[in-house]
PDB file of C-alpha atoms and ligand atoms in Angstrom:
ATOM      1  CA  MET R   1     -13.943  13.632  -1.885  1.00 97.00           C
ATOM      2  CA  LEU R   2     -11.985  12.419   1.322  1.00 98.00           C
ATOM      3  CA  THR R   3     -13.850   8.881   2.325  1.00 98.00           C
ATOM      4  CA  THR R   4     -13.541   5.886   4.705  1.00 98.00           C
ATOM      5  CA  LEU R   5     -11.299   2.431   3.469  1.00 98.00           C
ATOM      6  CA  THR R   6     -14.694   0.878   4.374  1.00 98.00           C
ATOM      7  CA  ASN R   7     -16.527   2.940   1.412  1.00 98.00           C
ATOM      8  CA  VAL R   8     -14.186   2.366  -1.208  1.00 98.00           C
ATOM      9  CA  LEU R   9     -13.533  -1.500  -0.692  1.00 98.00           C
ATOM     10  CA  LYS R  10     -17.129  -2.347   0.251  1.00 98.00           C
ATOM     11  CA  LYS R  11     -17.858  -1.525  -3.829  1.00 98.00           C
ATOM     12  CA  ALA R  12     -14.396  -2.957  -4.588  1.00 98.00           C
ATOM     13  CA  HIS R  13     -15.422  -6.207  -2.857  1.00 98.00           C
ATOM     14  CA  ARG R  14     -18.766  -6.357  -4.238  1.00 97.00           C
ATOM     15  CA  GLN R  15     -17.401  -5.762  -8.011  1.00 98.00           C
ATOM     16  CA  ASN R  16     -14.022  -8.066  -7.791  1.00 98.00           C
ATOM     17  CA  TYR R  17     -11.364  -5.501  -8.429  1.00 98.00           C
ATOM     18  CA  ALA R  18      -8.775  -3.759  -6.066  1.00 98.00           C
ATOM     19  CA  VAL R  19      -8.101   0.120  -4.771  1.00 99.00           C
ATOM     20  CA  GLY R  20      -4.297   1.064  -5.047  1.00 99.00           C
ATOM     21  CA  ALA R  21      -2.674   2.286  -2.322  1.00 99.00           C
ATOM     22  CA  PHE R  22      -0.031   4.762  -2.471  1.00 99.00           C
ATOM     23  CA  ASN R  23       2.967   5.744  -0.113  1.00 98.00           C
ATOM     24  CA  ILE R  24       3.277   9.387  -0.314  1.00 98.00           C
ATOM     25  CA  ASN R  25       5.744  11.483   2.020  1.00 98.00           C
ATOM     26  CA  ASN R  26       6.063  14.821  -0.052  1.00 98.00           C
ATOM     27  CA  LEU R  27       4.309  17.153  -2.177  1.00 98.00           C
ATOM     28  CA  GLU R  28       5.181  15.605  -5.358  1.00 98.00           C
ATOM     29  CA  ILE R  29       4.518  11.942  -4.865  1.00 98.00           C
ATOM     30  CA  LEU R  30       1.067  13.266  -3.503  1.00 98.00           C
ATOM     31  CA  GLN R  31       0.574  15.510  -6.958  1.00 98.00           C
ATOM     32  CA  ALA R  32       1.535  12.540  -8.795  1.00 98.00           C
ATOM     33  CA  VAL R  33      -0.929  10.078  -7.410  1.00 99.00           C
ATOM     34  CA  MET R  34      -3.536  12.465  -7.385  1.00 98.00           C
ATOM     35  CA  ASP R  35      -3.035  13.181 -11.139  1.00 98.00           C
ATOM     36  CA  ALA R  36      -3.123   9.472 -11.946  1.00 98.00           C
ATOM     37  CA  ALA R  37      -6.550   9.289  -9.652  1.00 98.00           C
ATOM     38  CA  GLU R  38      -7.701  12.040 -12.027  1.00 98.00           C
ATOM     39  CA  ALA R  39      -6.936  10.711 -15.096  1.00 98.00           C
ATOM     40  CA  GLU R  40      -7.969   7.248 -14.823  1.00 98.00           C
ATOM     41  CA  ARG R  41     -11.276   8.460 -12.788  1.00 98.00           C
ATOM     42  CA  ALA R  42     -10.070   5.819  -9.826  1.00 98.00           C
ATOM     43  CA  PRO R  43     -10.510   5.825  -6.059  1.00 98.00           C
ATOM     44  CA  VAL R  44      -7.441   5.938  -4.268  1.00 99.00           C
ATOM     45  CA  VAL R  45      -5.751   5.496  -0.937  1.00 99.00           C
ATOM     46  CA  ILE R  46      -3.092   7.693   0.144  1.00 99.00           C
ATOM     47  CA  SER R  47      -1.361   5.883   2.539  1.00 98.00           C
ATOM     48  CA  THR R  48       1.541   7.274   5.025  1.00 98.00           C
ATOM     49  CA  SER R  49       4.127   5.449   6.971  1.00 98.00           C
ATOM     50  CA  GLU R  50       5.227   5.914  10.223  1.00 97.00           C
ATOM     51  CA  GLY R  51       8.434   6.708   8.690  1.00 97.00           C
ATOM     52  CA  ALA R  52       6.648   9.332   6.197  1.00 98.00           C
ATOM     53  CA  LEU R  53       5.390  11.255   9.630  1.00 98.00           C
ATOM     54  CA  LYS R  54       8.669  11.101  11.006  1.00 98.00           C
ATOM     55  CA  TYR R  55      10.331  12.770   7.915  1.00 98.00           C
ATOM     56  CA  ALA R  56       6.970  15.103   6.734  1.00 98.00           C
ATOM     57  CA  GLY R  57       4.726  15.355   9.717  1.00 98.00           C
ATOM     58  CA  MET R  58       1.247  14.389  10.267  1.00 98.00           C
ATOM     59  CA  GLU R  59      -0.083  17.747  10.338  1.00 98.00           C
ATOM     60  CA  GLU R  60       1.938  18.594   7.183  1.00 98.00           C
ATOM     61  CA  LEU R  61       1.268  15.434   4.899  1.00 98.00           C
ATOM     62  CA  GLY R  62      -2.363  15.773   6.616  1.00 98.00           C
ATOM     63  CA  THR R  63      -3.339  19.553   5.590  1.00 98.00           C
ATOM     64  CA  LEU R  64      -1.916  18.431   2.068  1.00 98.00           C
ATOM     65  CA  VAL R  65      -3.876  15.412   1.575  1.00 98.00           C
ATOM     66  CA  HIS R  66      -7.054  17.140   2.828  1.00 98.00           C
ATOM     67  CA  LEU R  67      -6.808  20.012   0.484  1.00 98.00           C
ATOM     68  CA  ALA R  68      -5.774  17.550  -2.689  1.00 98.00           C
ATOM     69  CA  ALA R  69      -9.052  15.463  -1.335  1.00 98.00           C
ATOM     70  CA  LYS R  70     -11.338  18.178  -1.134  1.00 97.00           C
ATOM     71  CA  ARG R  71     -10.538  19.592  -4.589  1.00 97.00           C
ATOM     72  CA  SER R  72     -11.235  16.183  -6.122  1.00 98.00           C
ATOM     73  CA  LYS R  73     -14.292  14.309  -7.300  1.00 96.00           C
ATOM     74  CA  ARG R  74     -12.624  10.842  -6.656  1.00 98.00           C
ATOM     75  CA  PRO R  75     -13.118   8.849  -3.563  1.00 98.00           C
ATOM     76  CA  VAL R  76      -9.711   9.551  -1.669  1.00 98.00           C
ATOM     77  CA  VAL R  77      -9.082   7.469   1.726  1.00 99.00           C
ATOM     78  CA  PHE R  78      -6.007   9.348   3.877  1.00 98.00           C
ATOM     79  CA  HIS R  79      -4.487   6.088   5.463  1.00 98.00           C
ATOM     80  CA  LEU R  80      -2.071   5.350   8.126  1.00 98.00           C
ATOM     81  CA  ASP R  81       0.057   2.409   6.855  1.00 98.00           C
ATOM     82  CA  HIS R  82       1.673   0.058   9.418  1.00 97.00           C
ATOM     83  CA  GLY R  83       0.767   1.686  12.543  1.00 98.00           C
ATOM     84  CA  LYS R  84       3.087  -0.389  14.826  1.00 97.00           C
ATOM     85  CA  ASN R  85       3.160   1.946  17.593  1.00 97.00           C
ATOM     86  CA  TYR R  86      -0.148   2.130  19.238  1.00 98.00           C
ATOM     87  CA  ASP R  87       0.315   5.421  20.863  1.00 98.00           C
ATOM     88  CA  LEU R  88       0.698   6.982  17.352  1.00 98.00           C
ATOM     89  CA  VAL R  89      -2.435   5.021  16.023  1.00 98.00           C
ATOM     90  CA  VAL R  90      -4.411   6.252  18.641  1.00 98.00           C
ATOM     91  CA  ARG R  91      -2.581   9.721  17.796  1.00 98.00           C
ATOM     92  CA  ALA R  92      -3.756   9.230  14.081  1.00 98.00           C
ATOM     93  CA  ILE R  93      -7.377   8.379  15.132  1.00 98.00           C
ATOM     94  CA  LYS R  94      -7.592  11.854  17.466  1.00 98.00           C
ATOM     95  CA  SER R  95      -5.949  13.701  14.803  1.00 98.00           C
ATOM     96  CA  GLY R  96      -9.189  14.268  12.533  1.00 98.00           C
ATOM     97  CA  PHE R  97      -7.051  14.108   9.496  1.00 98.00           C
ATOM     98  CA  TYR R  98      -7.251  10.346   9.098  1.00 98.00           C
ATOM     99  CA  THR R  99     -10.219   8.170   7.478  1.00 98.00           C
ATOM    100  CA  SER R 100      -8.344   5.060   7.998  1.00 98.00           C
ATOM    101  CA  VAL R 101      -5.794   3.469   9.925  1.00 98.00           C
ATOM    102  CA  MET R 102      -3.955   0.110   9.965  1.00 98.00           C
ATOM    103  CA  PHE R 103      -2.808  -1.104  13.389  1.00 98.00           C
ATOM    104  CA  ASP R 104      -0.096  -3.616  12.120  1.00 97.00           C
ATOM    105  CA  GLY R 105       0.230  -5.960  15.338  1.00 96.00           C
ATOM    106  CA  SER R 106       1.744  -8.727  13.443  1.00 94.00           C
ATOM    107  CA  SER R 107       4.811  -9.097  15.056  1.00 93.00           C
ATOM    108  CA  LEU R 108       3.208  -9.189  18.484  1.00 96.00           C
ATOM    109  CA  PRO R 109       1.819 -12.490  20.118  1.00 96.00           C
ATOM    110  CA  TYR R 110      -1.759 -13.327  18.581  1.00 96.00           C
ATOM    111  CA  LYS R 111      -3.621 -12.803  21.616  1.00 97.00           C
ATOM    112  CA  GLU R 112      -2.029  -9.201  22.218  1.00 98.00           C
ATOM    113  CA  ASN R 113      -2.523  -8.325  18.257  1.00 97.00           C
ATOM    114  CA  ILE R 114      -6.299  -9.228  18.942  1.00 98.00           C
ATOM    115  CA  LYS R 115      -6.426  -7.123  22.172  1.00 98.00           C
ATOM    116  CA  LEU R 116      -4.600  -4.076  21.050  1.00 98.00           C
ATOM    117  CA  THR R 117      -6.473  -4.306  17.289  1.00 98.00           C
ATOM    118  CA  LYS R 118      -9.812  -4.657  19.048  1.00 98.00           C
ATOM    119  CA  ARG R 119      -9.319  -1.828  21.116  1.00 98.00           C
ATOM    120  CA  LEU R 120      -8.027   0.382  18.303  1.00 98.00           C
ATOM    121  CA  VAL R 121     -11.395  -0.659  16.062  1.00 98.00           C
ATOM    122  CA  THR R 122     -13.854   0.474  18.899  1.00 98.00           C
ATOM    123  CA  MET R 123     -11.699   3.941  19.561  1.00 98.00           C
ATOM    124  CA  ALA R 124     -11.664   4.327  15.480  1.00 98.00           C
ATOM    125  CA  HIS R 125     -15.420   3.098  14.775  1.00 98.00           C
ATOM    126  CA  ARG R 126     -16.797   5.700  17.406  1.00 98.00           C
ATOM    127  CA  ARG R 127     -15.263   8.356  15.286  1.00 98.00           C
ATOM    128  CA  GLY R 128     -16.272   6.877  11.795  1.00 98.00           C
ATOM    129  CA  ILE R 129     -12.578   5.540  11.167  1.00 98.00           C
ATOM    130  CA  SER R 130     -11.985   2.460   9.244  1.00 98.00           C
ATOM    131  CA  VAL R 131      -9.191  -0.013  10.516  1.00 98.00           C
ATOM    132  CA  GLU R 132      -6.815  -2.571   8.769  1.00 98.00           C
ATOM    133  CA  ALA R 133      -5.104  -4.900  10.732  1.00 98.00           C
ATOM    134  CA  GLU R 134      -2.430  -7.671   9.859  1.00 97.00           C
ATOM    135  CA  LEU R 135      -2.170 -11.153  10.702  1.00 96.00           C
ATOM    136  CA  GLY R 136       1.163 -13.160   9.250  1.00 92.00           C
ATOM    137  CA  ALA R 137       4.468 -12.016   8.538  1.00 85.00           C
ATOM    138  CA  ILE R 138       4.692  -9.888   5.405  1.00 84.00           C
ATOM    139  CA  ALA R 139       8.342 -11.881   4.192  1.00 75.00           C
ATOM    140  CA  GLY R 140       9.139 -13.029   0.828  1.00 75.00           C
ATOM    141  CA  ILE R 141       8.213 -16.911   0.364  1.00 74.00           C
ATOM    142  CA  GLU R 142      11.500 -17.798  -0.499  1.00 75.00           C
ATOM    143  CA  ASP R 143      12.914 -17.319   3.186  1.00 74.00           C
ATOM    144  CA  PHE R 144      10.795 -20.325   4.213  1.00 78.00           C
ATOM    145  CA  VAL R 145      12.636 -23.366   3.916  1.00 74.00           C
ATOM    146  CA  SER R 146      10.071 -25.826   4.575  1.00 83.00           C
ATOM    147  CA  VAL R 147       6.455 -26.297   4.674  1.00 80.00           C
ATOM    148  CA  GLU R 148       6.388 -26.104   8.358  1.00 81.00           C
ATOM    149  CA  GLU R 149       7.875 -22.770   8.438  1.00 81.00           C
ATOM    150  CA  LYS R 150       5.696 -21.154   5.578  1.00 81.00           C
ATOM    151  CA  ASP R 151       2.480 -22.486   7.692  1.00 80.00           C
ATOM    152  CA  ALA R 152       4.508 -20.813  10.774  1.00 79.00           C
ATOM    153  CA  HIS R 153       4.923 -17.315   9.293  1.00 90.00           C
ATOM    154  CA  LEU R 154       2.255 -17.026   6.146  1.00 95.00           C
ATOM    155  CA  THR R 155      -1.526 -16.042   7.218  1.00 97.00           C
ATOM    156  CA  ASP R 156      -3.374 -19.104   8.658  1.00 97.00           C
ATOM    157  CA  PRO R 157      -6.722 -19.209   7.276  1.00 98.00           C
ATOM    158  CA  GLU R 158      -8.421 -20.359  10.109  1.00 98.00           C
ATOM    159  CA  GLN R 159      -6.930 -18.046  12.371  1.00 97.00           C
ATOM    160  CA  ALA R 160      -7.445 -15.317  10.163  1.00 98.00           C
ATOM    161  CA  LEU R 161     -11.459 -15.975  10.064  1.00 98.00           C
ATOM    162  CA  GLU R 162     -11.182 -15.978  13.972  1.00 98.00           C
ATOM    163  CA  PHE R 163      -9.317 -12.862  14.342  1.00 98.00           C
ATOM    164  CA  VAL R 164     -11.676 -11.005  12.154  1.00 98.00           C
ATOM    165  CA  GLN R 165     -14.413 -12.328  14.346  1.00 98.00           C
ATOM    166  CA  ARG R 166     -12.926 -11.166  17.406  1.00 98.00           C
ATOM    167  CA  THR R 167     -11.356  -7.778  16.552  1.00 98.00           C
ATOM    168  CA  GLY R 168     -14.249  -6.434  14.352  1.00 98.00           C
ATOM    169  CA  CYS R 169     -11.496  -4.899  11.763  1.00 98.00           C
ATOM    170  CA  ASP R 170     -12.706  -3.780   8.436  1.00 98.00           C
ATOM    171  CA  ALA R 171      -9.684  -5.498   6.059  1.00 98.00           C
ATOM    172  CA  LEU R 172      -7.370  -7.538   6.580  1.00 98.00           C
ATOM    173  CA  ALA R 173      -3.407  -7.782   5.382  1.00 98.00           C
ATOM    174  CA  VAL R 174      -2.419 -11.488   4.674  1.00 97.00           C
ATOM    175  CA  ALA R 175       0.772 -12.573   4.158  1.00 97.00           C
ATOM    176  CA  ILE R 176       0.820 -14.874   1.171  1.00 96.00           C
ATOM    177  CA  GLY R 177       4.503 -14.779   0.067  1.00 95.00           C
ATOM    178  CA  THR R 178       4.777 -10.815  -0.798  1.00 96.00           C
ATOM    179  CA  SER R 179       7.693  -9.020   0.781  1.00 95.00           C
ATOM    180  CA  HIS R 180       8.380  -5.304   1.358  1.00 96.00           C
ATOM    181  CA  GLY R 181      11.016  -3.236  -0.720  1.00 97.00           C
ATOM    182  CA  ALA R 182      12.707  -4.058  -4.258  1.00 97.00           C
ATOM    183  CA  TYR R 183      14.173  -7.275  -3.355  1.00 96.00           C
ATOM    184  CA  LYS R 184      11.279  -9.392  -3.322  1.00 96.00           C
ATOM    185  CA  PHE R 185      12.111 -13.074  -5.378  1.00 94.00           C
ATOM    186  CA  GLY R 186      15.945 -14.523  -6.103  1.00 94.00           C
ATOM    187  CA  GLY R 187      14.323 -16.342  -8.901  1.00 92.00           C
ATOM    188  CA  ASP R 188      10.671 -16.098 -10.441  1.00 93.00           C
ATOM    189  CA  SER R 189       7.532 -14.151  -8.887  1.00 92.00           C
ATOM    190  CA  GLN R 190       5.590 -16.610  -6.162  1.00 93.00           C
ATOM    191  CA  LEU R 191       2.771 -16.363  -4.550  1.00 96.00           C
ATOM    192  CA  ASP R 192       0.564 -18.818  -2.125  1.00 96.00           C
ATOM    193  CA  PHE R 193      -2.574 -18.802  -4.146  1.00 98.00           C
ATOM    194  CA  LYS R 194      -3.959 -21.993  -2.824  1.00 98.00           C
ATOM    195  CA  ARG R 195      -3.817 -19.748   0.865  1.00 97.00           C
ATOM    196  CA  LEU R 196      -5.345 -16.961  -0.666  1.00 98.00           C
ATOM    197  CA  THR R 197      -8.297 -19.065  -2.181  1.00 98.00           C
ATOM    198  CA  THR R 198      -8.864 -20.683   1.514  1.00 98.00           C
ATOM    199  CA  ILE R 199      -8.546 -17.106   3.261  1.00 98.00           C
ATOM    200  CA  LYS R 200     -11.128 -15.442   0.859  1.00 98.00           C
ATOM    201  CA  ASP R 201     -13.529 -18.772   1.220  1.00 98.00           C
ATOM    202  CA  LEU R 202     -13.423 -17.845   4.934  1.00 98.00           C
ATOM    203  CA  VAL R 203     -13.212 -14.495   5.754  1.00 98.00           C
ATOM    204  CA  LYS R 204     -15.941 -12.016   4.728  1.00 96.00           C
ATOM    205  CA  VAL R 205     -13.797  -8.519   4.995  1.00 98.00           C
ATOM    206  CA  PRO R 206     -11.960  -7.339   2.136  1.00 98.00           C
ATOM    207  CA  LEU R 207      -8.602  -8.439   1.723  1.00 98.00           C
ATOM    208  CA  VAL R 208      -5.029  -6.461   1.594  1.00 98.00           C
ATOM    209  CA  LEU R 209      -2.112  -7.263  -0.556  1.00 98.00           C
ATOM    210  CA  HIS R 210       1.201  -5.403   0.900  1.00 98.00           C
ATOM    211  CA  GLY R 211       4.525  -5.397  -0.823  1.00 97.00           C
ATOM    212  CA  ALA R 212       2.868  -5.712  -4.489  1.00 98.00           C
ATOM    213  CA  SER R 213       5.315  -3.343  -6.256  1.00 98.00           C
ATOM    214  CA  GLY R 214       6.168  -5.119  -9.594  1.00 98.00           C
ATOM    215  CA  ILE R 215       9.752  -3.181 -10.416  1.00 98.00           C
ATOM    216  CA  PRO R 216       8.950  -2.903 -13.934  1.00 98.00           C
ATOM    217  CA  SER R 217      11.712  -3.454 -15.662  1.00 98.00           C
ATOM    218  CA  THR R 218      11.791  -0.169 -18.292  1.00 98.00           C
ATOM    219  CA  ILE R 219      11.968   1.579 -14.884  1.00 98.00           C
ATOM    220  CA  LYS R 220      14.541  -0.410 -13.295  1.00 98.00           C
ATOM    221  CA  ASN R 221      16.438  -0.052 -16.472  1.00 98.00           C
ATOM    222  CA  GLN R 222      16.446   3.601 -16.587  1.00 98.00           C
ATOM    223  CA  CYS R 223      17.376   3.939 -12.764  1.00 98.00           C
ATOM    224  CA  ILE R 224      20.311   1.376 -13.752  1.00 98.00           C
ATOM    225  CA  LYS R 225      21.688   3.249 -16.671  1.00 98.00           C
ATOM    226  CA  TYR R 226      21.799   6.252 -14.922  1.00 98.00           C
ATOM    227  CA  GLY R 227      23.852   5.197 -12.142  1.00 98.00           C
ATOM    228  CA  CYS R 228      21.454   3.612  -9.325  1.00 98.00           C
ATOM    229  CA  LYS R 229      22.700   0.120  -8.390  1.00 98.00           C
ATOM    230  CA  ILE R 230      19.663  -2.126  -8.430  1.00 98.00           C
ATOM    231  CA  GLU R 231      20.733  -5.127 -10.813  1.00 98.00           C
ATOM    232  CA  LYS R 232      18.901  -7.677  -8.744  1.00 97.00           C
ATOM    233  CA  ALA R 233      15.688  -5.760  -7.873  1.00 98.00           C
ATOM    234  CA  LYS R 234      12.462  -8.205  -8.456  1.00 97.00           C
ATOM    235  CA  GLY R 235       8.805  -7.474  -7.968  1.00 98.00           C
ATOM    236  CA  VAL R 236       5.615  -9.473  -8.033  1.00 98.00           C
ATOM    237  CA  SER R 237       4.638 -10.284 -11.640  1.00 98.00           C
ATOM    238  CA  ASP R 238       1.812  -8.053 -13.004  1.00 98.00           C
ATOM    239  CA  ALA R 239       0.330 -11.763 -13.810  1.00 98.00           C
ATOM    240  CA  HIS R 240       0.520 -12.695 -10.313  1.00 98.00           C
ATOM    241  CA  ILE R 241      -1.289  -9.485  -9.339  1.00 98.00           C
ATOM    242  CA  ARG R 242      -4.129  -9.978 -11.533  1.00 98.00           C
ATOM    243  CA  ARG R 243      -4.669 -13.381 -10.356  1.00 98.00           C
ATOM    244  CA  ALA R 244      -4.207 -11.998  -6.656  1.00 98.00           C
ATOM    245  CA  VAL R 245      -6.630  -9.548  -7.592  1.00 98.00           C
ATOM    246  CA  LYS R 246      -8.849 -11.903  -9.170  1.00 98.00           C
ATOM    247  CA  LEU R 247      -9.112 -14.357  -6.396  1.00 98.00           C
ATOM    248  CA  GLY R 248     -10.214 -11.562  -3.936  1.00 98.00           C
ATOM    249  CA  ILE R 249      -7.837  -9.099  -3.213  1.00 98.00           C
ATOM    250  CA  ASN R 250      -9.275  -5.626  -2.657  1.00 98.00           C
ATOM    251  CA  LYS R 251      -6.392  -3.214  -1.684  1.00 98.00           C
ATOM    252  CA  VAL R 252      -3.004  -3.198  -3.263  1.00 99.00           C
ATOM    253  CA  ASN R 253      -0.285  -1.307  -1.702  1.00 98.00           C
ATOM    254  CA  ILE R 254       2.492   0.148  -3.585  1.00 98.00           C
ATOM    255  CA  ASP R 255       5.570   2.160  -2.428  1.00 98.00           C
ATOM    256  CA  SER R 256       8.784   1.051  -4.011  1.00 98.00           C
ATOM    257  CA  ASP R 257       7.575   1.152  -8.173  1.00 98.00           C
ATOM    258  CA  LEU R 258       6.950   4.627  -6.662  1.00 98.00           C
ATOM    259  CA  ARG R 259      10.407   5.099  -5.227  1.00 98.00           C
ATOM    260  CA  ILE R 260      12.159   3.910  -8.224  1.00 98.00           C
ATOM    261  CA  ALA R 261      10.235   5.995 -10.825  1.00 98.00           C
ATOM    262  CA  PHE R 262      10.875   8.955  -8.635  1.00 98.00           C
ATOM    263  CA  ASP R 263      14.650   7.894  -9.304  1.00 98.00           C
ATOM    264  CA  ALA R 264      14.669   7.366 -12.616  1.00 98.00           C
ATOM    265  CA  GLY R 265      13.086  10.241 -13.418  1.00 98.00           C
ATOM    266  CA  VAL R 266      15.462  12.531 -11.352  1.00 98.00           C
ATOM    267  CA  ARG R 267      18.509  10.490 -12.464  1.00 98.00           C
ATOM    268  CA  LYS R 268      17.900  10.972 -16.445  1.00 98.00           C
ATOM    269  CA  PHE R 269      17.038  14.547 -16.173  1.00 98.00           C
ATOM    270  CA  LEU R 270      20.329  15.719 -14.278  1.00 98.00           C
ATOM    271  CA  HIS R 271      22.198  13.343 -16.477  1.00 98.00           C
ATOM    272  CA  GLU R 272      20.764  15.189 -19.515  1.00 98.00           C
ATOM    273  CA  GLN R 273      20.279  18.762 -17.962  1.00 98.00           C
ATOM    274  CA  PRO R 274      23.432  19.158 -15.965  1.00 98.00           C
ATOM    275  CA  GLU R 275      23.031  23.104 -16.183  1.00 98.00           C
ATOM    276  CA  VAL R 276      19.504  23.050 -14.446  1.00 98.00           C
ATOM    277  CA  PHE R 277      19.435  22.978 -10.984  1.00 98.00           C
ATOM    278  CA  ASP R 278      15.520  24.208 -10.191  1.00 98.00           C
ATOM    279  CA  PRO R 279      14.294  21.537  -7.903  1.00 98.00           C
ATOM    280  CA  ARG R 280      10.655  22.243  -9.677  1.00 97.00           C
ATOM    281  CA  LYS R 281      12.298  21.395 -13.108  1.00 98.00           C
ATOM    282  CA  ILE R 282      14.228  18.391 -11.961  1.00 98.00           C
ATOM    283  CA  LEU R 283      11.242  17.184 -10.151  1.00 98.00           C
ATOM    284  CA  GLY R 284       8.872  17.478 -13.537  1.00 98.00           C
ATOM    285  CA  PRO R 285       9.937  14.458 -15.104  1.00 98.00           C
ATOM    286  CA  ALA R 286      10.005  12.243 -11.772  1.00 98.00           C
ATOM    287  CA  LYS R 287       6.507  12.878 -11.017  1.00 98.00           C
ATOM    288  CA  GLU R 288       5.452  12.294 -14.589  1.00 98.00           C
ATOM    289  CA  LEU R 289       6.839   8.977 -14.051  1.00 98.00           C
ATOM    290  CA  MET R 290       5.453   8.324 -11.064  1.00 99.00           C
ATOM    291  CA  THR R 291       1.946   9.021 -12.820  1.00 99.00           C
ATOM    292  CA  LYS R 292       2.394   6.758 -15.571  1.00 98.00           C
ATOM    293  CA  VAL R 293       3.183   4.266 -12.940  1.00 98.00           C
ATOM    294  CA  VAL R 294       0.305   4.760 -10.838  1.00 99.00           C
ATOM    295  CA  ARG R 295      -2.266   4.856 -13.880  1.00 99.00           C
ATOM    296  CA  GLN R 296      -0.791   1.348 -15.105  1.00 98.00           C
ATOM    297  CA  LYS R 297      -1.252   0.057 -11.846  1.00 98.00           C
ATOM    298  CA  MET R 298      -4.976   1.554 -11.407  1.00 99.00           C
ATOM    299  CA  ARG R 299      -5.526  -0.017 -14.678  1.00 98.00           C
ATOM    300  CA  MET R 300      -4.149  -3.514 -13.519  1.00 98.00           C
ATOM    301  CA  PHE R 301      -6.253  -3.532 -10.610  1.00 98.00           C
ATOM    302  CA  GLY R 302      -9.545  -2.932 -12.515  1.00 98.00           C
ATOM    303  CA  SER R 303     -10.242   0.315 -10.548  1.00 98.00           C
ATOM    304  CA  THR R 304     -10.386   2.620 -13.519  1.00 98.00           C
ATOM    305  CA  GLY R 305     -13.549   4.169 -14.033  1.00 98.00           C
ATOM    306  CA  LYS R 306     -14.619   3.251 -10.361  1.00 98.00           C
ATOM    307  CA  GLY R 307     -14.277   6.489  -8.804  1.00 96.00           C
TER     308      GLY R 307
HETATM  309  O1  LIG K 401       5.019  -0.704   4.078  1.00 86.07           O
HETATM  310  C1  LIG K 401       6.218   0.023   4.154  1.00 86.07           C
HETATM  311  C2  LIG K 401       6.200   0.977   2.895  1.00 86.07           C
HETATM  312  O2  LIG K 401       7.268   0.683   2.218  1.00 86.07           O
HETATM  313  C3  LIG K 401       6.596   2.189   3.953  1.00 86.07           C
HETATM  314  O3  LIG K 401       8.206   2.409   4.137  1.00 86.07           O
HETATM  315  O4  LIG K 401       8.789   2.477   6.399  1.00 86.07           O
HETATM  316  O5  LIG K 401       9.981   3.316   4.677  1.00 86.07           O
HETATM  317  O6  LIG K 401       8.419   4.618   4.837  1.00 86.07           O
HETATM  318  P1  LIG K 401       9.008   3.416   4.910  1.00 86.07           P
HETATM  319  P1  LIG K 402       6.249  -2.329  -1.780  1.00 86.07           P
HETATM  320  O1  LIG K 402       7.655  -2.421  -0.918  1.00 86.07           O
HETATM  321  O2  LIG K 402       6.120  -3.700  -2.615  1.00 86.07           O
HETATM  322  O3  LIG K 402       6.148  -1.304  -2.863  1.00 86.07           O
HETATM  323  O4  LIG K 402       5.026  -2.570  -0.846  1.00 86.07           O
HETATM  324  C1  LIG K 402       4.480  -1.273  -0.196  1.00 86.07           C
HETATM  325  C2  LIG K 402       3.504  -1.448   0.957  1.00 86.07           C
HETATM  326  O5  LIG K 402       3.300  -2.780   1.288  1.00 86.07           O
HETATM  327  C3  LIG K 402       3.267  -0.684   2.062  1.00 86.07           C
HETATM  328  O6  LIG K 402       2.526  -0.769   3.060  1.00 86.07           O
HETATM  329 ZN1  LIG K 403       2.946  -3.008   3.847  1.00 86.07          ZN
END
C-alpha cells in the first residue's frame, strides 16, 4: 500500500531502525526491490532521481510504482530523490504520484535553502506529502584536509536544529562523511559519528543517510571477473551502517549497490550463455542479485518484519 515517508519513518524513529530507500529507473529494478520488500515483510521507499525521470518519465515510473504499491501489503513510499530543480519538485508534488519529495537545496546559500524548502513544505503538506530536506555537502570525508574544512562542509548540528525548526521539513539528510557513487574512500570507511550523535540529540525529525552503498566485495568481484573495471570501488562498511542506524539514522539511501548487482548479473549471464539474446532471460539473474542485495540491506537496517 502507498503511504507517506512521515508514516513509515515515525515507526522507524520510535523503534530505532532504518527504512531502505532504493533508486529505481526501470521495471526490473522496481520488481527486484518490491520482491525483497515482500520477502522481508519490510516497509520500503522507492526513489526516483531527476536523472531517472529524464530517462524513463515521471508518468511512466509513477504508474509502475503505483501499480506495484497497490498490489503490495507492505508500506511503500514513492519518493522524489534529490529534487534540485524547484520547478520539478513542484511538478512532482502536483503530479499525484509522489507521497514524498526531497528538496535538495544543499548547494544553495543557507537562507535560500530555508526559504525554498519552507515554501515547498507548505505546498506539499497541503496535499499530505512529506518533505525531506538536506543540509551540508554529501561528499567524501577524505576530501577535507583540515578540521575547519570538515566543519564547513559537513552538517552543523546547531544549524540543523534551526533549519528543521524554520522549514518544518519531515526528515533531514545529513552530511557525516558519505558520498554518492562507488568510490567513497581511498582507505577505510570513515564516518563522523560524533557529529551524528550531536545532531541526533538536537534534531527531533528522522535523519537520512545518503551515499550509503557498501560495494559488497562478492558483487564487486563478480563485476571485475566479467570485465567491469571497478577495482578501486569502495563503500561504507556494514559495521558503520549498523552503527549509524543505532545512533539514529532512520532512512538509508542505496543506488550504487543496485547498479553493481545489475552489472554483475548481466555480465555473468552474457559470458556464460553467449547464445541467448532474449532480454527477459538476460535480465533475470540481474534481478535476482538485486533482490538479494536489497534483502541483505533490509535485515541490516533492522526493517525486516516491520512492514
Ligand atoms: O543520489 C543520487 C542517486 O544515486 C541518483 O543518481 O542522478 O545518476 O540517477 P542519478
Ligand atoms: P549510493 O551512491 O551510495 O548508493 O547513494 C545513493 C543515494 O544517496 C541516493 O540518494
Ligand atoms: Zn543521495
